[in-house]
Amino acid sequence: QVRLVESGGGLVQAGGSLRLSCAASGSIRRVNAMGWYRQAPGNQRELVATITSGGSTNYADSVKGRFTISRDNAKDTVYLQMNSLKPEDTAVYYCNADVTLSSYLRRSDYWGQGTQVTVSS
């Protein structure tokens, strides 16, 4: 019923920037909190940043001061601006959304397909 479509991943040199986007679509009444997670080979998926529908944000310590999460509620879209990228940021980045469906059913486990971010040294 809900799709999250991510874009913006790619290959960048250390110190460079990328901007990820994730748009939610489907039988949606409301998109509540949204977030970005990442998973590197051999690691568990970890939280990168979250944002509520009201704009309150939360960041992992490893990305504070470098990454910025934002959203456009009119477009049901969340963004992740990644600056000063480091090789250790290399991972598959996944979009997550807490969604209230048209039926009023609420689910928090909607995920995008993932987009690869590779930072070279």
mmCIF file of C-alpha atoms in Angstrom:
data_model
loop_
_atom_site.group_PDB
_atom_site.id
_atom_site.type_symbol
_atom_site.label_atom_id
_atom_site.label_comp_id
_atom_site.label_asym_id
_atom_site.label_seq_id
_atom_site.Cartn_x
_atom_site.Cartn_y
_atom_site.Cartn_z
ATOM 1 C CA GLN A 1 0.000 0.000 0.000
ATOM 2 C CA VAL A 2 2.951 2.318 0.620
ATOM 3 C CA ARG A 3 6.103 2.775 -1.379
ATOM 4 C CA LEU A 4 9.242 4.636 -0.393
ATOM 5 C CA VAL A 5 11.411 5.557 -3.355
ATOM 6 C CA GLU A 6 14.961 6.696 -2.642
ATOM 7 C CA SER A 7 17.396 8.549 -4.842
ATOM 8 C CA GLY A 8 20.656 10.464 -4.648
ATOM 9 C CA GLY A 9 23.205 7.822 -3.733
ATOM 10 C CA GLY A 10 26.479 7.470 -5.540
ATOM 11 C CA LEU A 11 30.252 7.621 -5.374
ATOM 12 C CA VAL A 12 31.943 10.661 -3.881
ATOM 13 C CA GLN A 13 35.412 11.551 -2.634
ATOM 14 C CA ALA A 14 36.097 12.138 1.040
ATOM 15 C CA GLY A 15 35.074 15.649 1.988
ATOM 16 C CA GLY A 16 32.391 15.766 -0.661
ATOM 17 C CA SER A 17 28.621 15.980 -0.389
ATOM 18 C CA LEU A 18 25.534 14.050 -1.419
ATOM 19 C CA ARG A 19 21.834 14.671 -0.971
ATOM 20 C CA LEU A 20 19.466 11.744 -0.562
ATOM 21 C CA SER A 21 15.733 11.971 -1.194
ATOM 22 C CA CYS A 22 12.898 9.628 -0.265
ATOM 23 C CA ALA A 23 9.317 10.102 -1.413
ATOM 24 C CA ALA A 24 6.385 8.219 0.098
ATOM 25 C CA SER A 25 3.371 7.334 -2.019
ATOM 26 C CA GLY A 26 0.272 5.180 -1.806
ATOM 27 C CA SER A 27 -2.959 5.185 0.162
ATOM 28 C CA ILE A 28 -1.581 7.565 2.741
ATOM 29 C CA ARG A 29 -3.570 9.686 5.104
ATOM 30 C CA ARG A 30 -0.547 11.024 6.942
ATOM 31 C CA VAL A 31 3.202 10.485 7.047
ATOM 32 C CA ASN A 32 4.323 10.772 10.640
ATOM 33 C CA ALA A 33 7.998 10.418 11.572
ATOM 34 C CA MET A 34 10.564 9.615 8.883
ATOM 35 C CA GLY A 35 14.178 8.611 9.153
ATOM 36 C CA TRP A 36 17.371 7.432 7.537
ATOM 37 C CA TYR A 37 19.279 4.308 8.510
ATOM 38 C CA ARG A 38 22.411 2.768 7.070
ATOM 39 C CA GLN A 39 24.062 -0.619 6.918
ATOM 40 C CA ALA A 40 27.677 -1.316 6.029
ATOM 41 C CA PRO A 41 28.953 -4.804 5.136
ATOM 42 C CA GLY A 42 29.293 -6.915 8.267
ATOM 43 C CA ASN A 43 27.440 -4.373 10.402
ATOM 44 C CA GLN A 44 23.918 -4.111 11.717
ATOM 45 C CA ARG A 45 21.589 -1.455 10.429
ATOM 46 C CA GLU A 46 22.006 1.731 12.444
ATOM 47 C CA LEU A 47 20.032 4.908 12.844
ATOM 48 C CA VAL A 48 21.428 7.970 11.104
ATOM 49 C CA ALA A 49 18.751 10.619 11.619
ATOM 50 C CA THR A 50 15.037 10.978 12.256
ATOM 51 C CA ILE A 51 12.538 13.792 11.866
ATOM 52 C CA THR A 52 9.001 14.131 13.178
ATOM 53 C CA SER A 53 6.087 15.577 11.257
ATOM 54 C CA GLY A 54 6.621 18.771 13.242
ATOM 55 C CA GLY A 55 10.277 19.024 12.274
ATOM 56 C CA SER A 56 12.028 17.821 15.430
ATOM 57 C CA THR A 57 15.277 16.048 14.534
ATOM 58 C CA ASN A 58 17.602 13.497 16.062
ATOM 59 C CA TYR A 59 21.059 12.440 14.830
ATOM 60 C CA ALA A 60 23.569 9.740 15.496
ATOM 61 C CA ASP A 61 26.665 11.164 17.183
ATOM 62 C CA SER A 62 28.807 10.075 14.256
ATOM 63 C CA VAL A 63 27.010 12.395 11.829
ATOM 64 C CA LYS A 64 26.186 15.413 13.990
ATOM 65 C CA GLY A 65 27.373 18.616 12.421
ATOM 66 C CA ARG A 66 27.825 16.969 9.017
ATOM 67 C CA PHE A 67 24.393 15.617 8.050
ATOM 68 C CA THR A 68 21.071 17.449 7.995
ATOM 69 C CA ILE A 69 17.679 15.771 7.762
ATOM 70 C CA SER A 70 14.694 17.735 6.477
ATOM 71 C CA ARG A 71 11.272 17.097 4.983
ATOM 72 C CA ASP A 72 8.623 18.545 2.732
ATOM 73 C CA ASN A 73 5.294 17.503 4.188
ATOM 74 C CA ALA A 74 3.378 18.646 1.108
ATOM 75 C CA LYS A 75 5.390 16.156 -0.967
ATOM 76 C CA ASP A 76 5.663 13.407 1.677
ATOM 77 C CA THR A 77 9.393 13.543 1.083
ATOM 78 C CA VAL A 78 12.386 13.378 3.414
ATOM 79 C CA TYR A 79 15.916 14.477 2.571
ATOM 80 C CA LEU A 80 19.359 13.821 3.968
ATOM 81 C CA GLN A 81 22.028 16.375 3.145
ATOM 82 C CA MET A 82 25.411 14.758 3.750
ATOM 83 C CA ASN A 83 28.446 17.035 3.899
ATOM 84 C CA SER A 84 32.087 16.398 4.794
ATOM 85 C CA LEU A 85 31.655 12.756 3.908
ATOM 86 C CA LYS A 86 34.117 10.217 5.275
ATOM 87 C CA PRO A 87 34.992 6.709 4.074
ATOM 88 C CA GLU A 88 33.309 5.330 7.185
ATOM 89 C CA ASP A 89 30.016 6.774 5.916
ATOM 90 C CA THR A 90 30.071 4.171 3.146
ATOM 91 C CA ALA A 91 26.929 2.056 3.461
ATOM 92 C CA VAL A 92 23.545 1.308 1.989
ATOM 93 C CA TYR A 93 21.193 4.019 3.203
ATOM 94 C CA TYR A 94 17.552 3.136 3.853
ATOM 95 C CA CYS A 95 14.566 5.419 4.228
ATOM 96 C CA ASN A 96 11.986 4.616 6.895
ATOM 97 C CA ALA A 97 8.512 6.026 7.478
ATOM 98 C CA ASP A 98 5.805 5.807 10.109
ATOM 99 C CA VAL A 99 2.608 6.040 8.064
ATOM 100 C CA THR A 100 -1.070 6.356 8.860
ATOM 101 C CA LEU A 101 -2.906 4.761 5.939
ATOM 102 C CA SER A 102 -6.177 5.927 4.422
ATOM 103 C CA SER A 103 -7.838 3.187 6.460
ATOM 104 C CA TYR A 104 -6.336 4.769 9.615
ATOM 105 C CA LEU A 105 -4.111 1.754 10.143
ATOM 106 C CA ARG A 106 -0.714 2.955 11.363
ATOM 107 C CA ARG A 107 2.521 1.176 10.517
ATOM 108 C CA SER A 108 6.046 2.267 11.370
ATOM 109 C CA ASP A 109 7.996 -0.388 9.459
ATOM 110 C CA TYR A 110 7.867 0.891 5.891
ATOM 111 C CA TRP A 111 11.292 0.846 4.232
ATOM 112 C CA GLY A 112 12.795 1.976 0.994
ATOM 113 C CA GLN A 113 14.875 -0.326 -1.180
ATOM 114 C CA GLY A 114 18.140 1.280 -0.113
ATOM 115 C CA THR A 115 20.601 3.436 -2.002
ATOM 116 C CA GLN A 116 24.360 2.886 -2.039
ATOM 117 C CA VAL A 117 26.644 5.636 -0.786
ATOM 118 C CA THR A 118 30.346 5.057 -1.362
ATOM 119 C CA VAL A 119 32.975 7.492 -0.099
ATOM 120 C CA SER A 120 36.478 7.040 -1.451
ATOM 121 C CA SER A 121 39.652 8.142 0.311
#
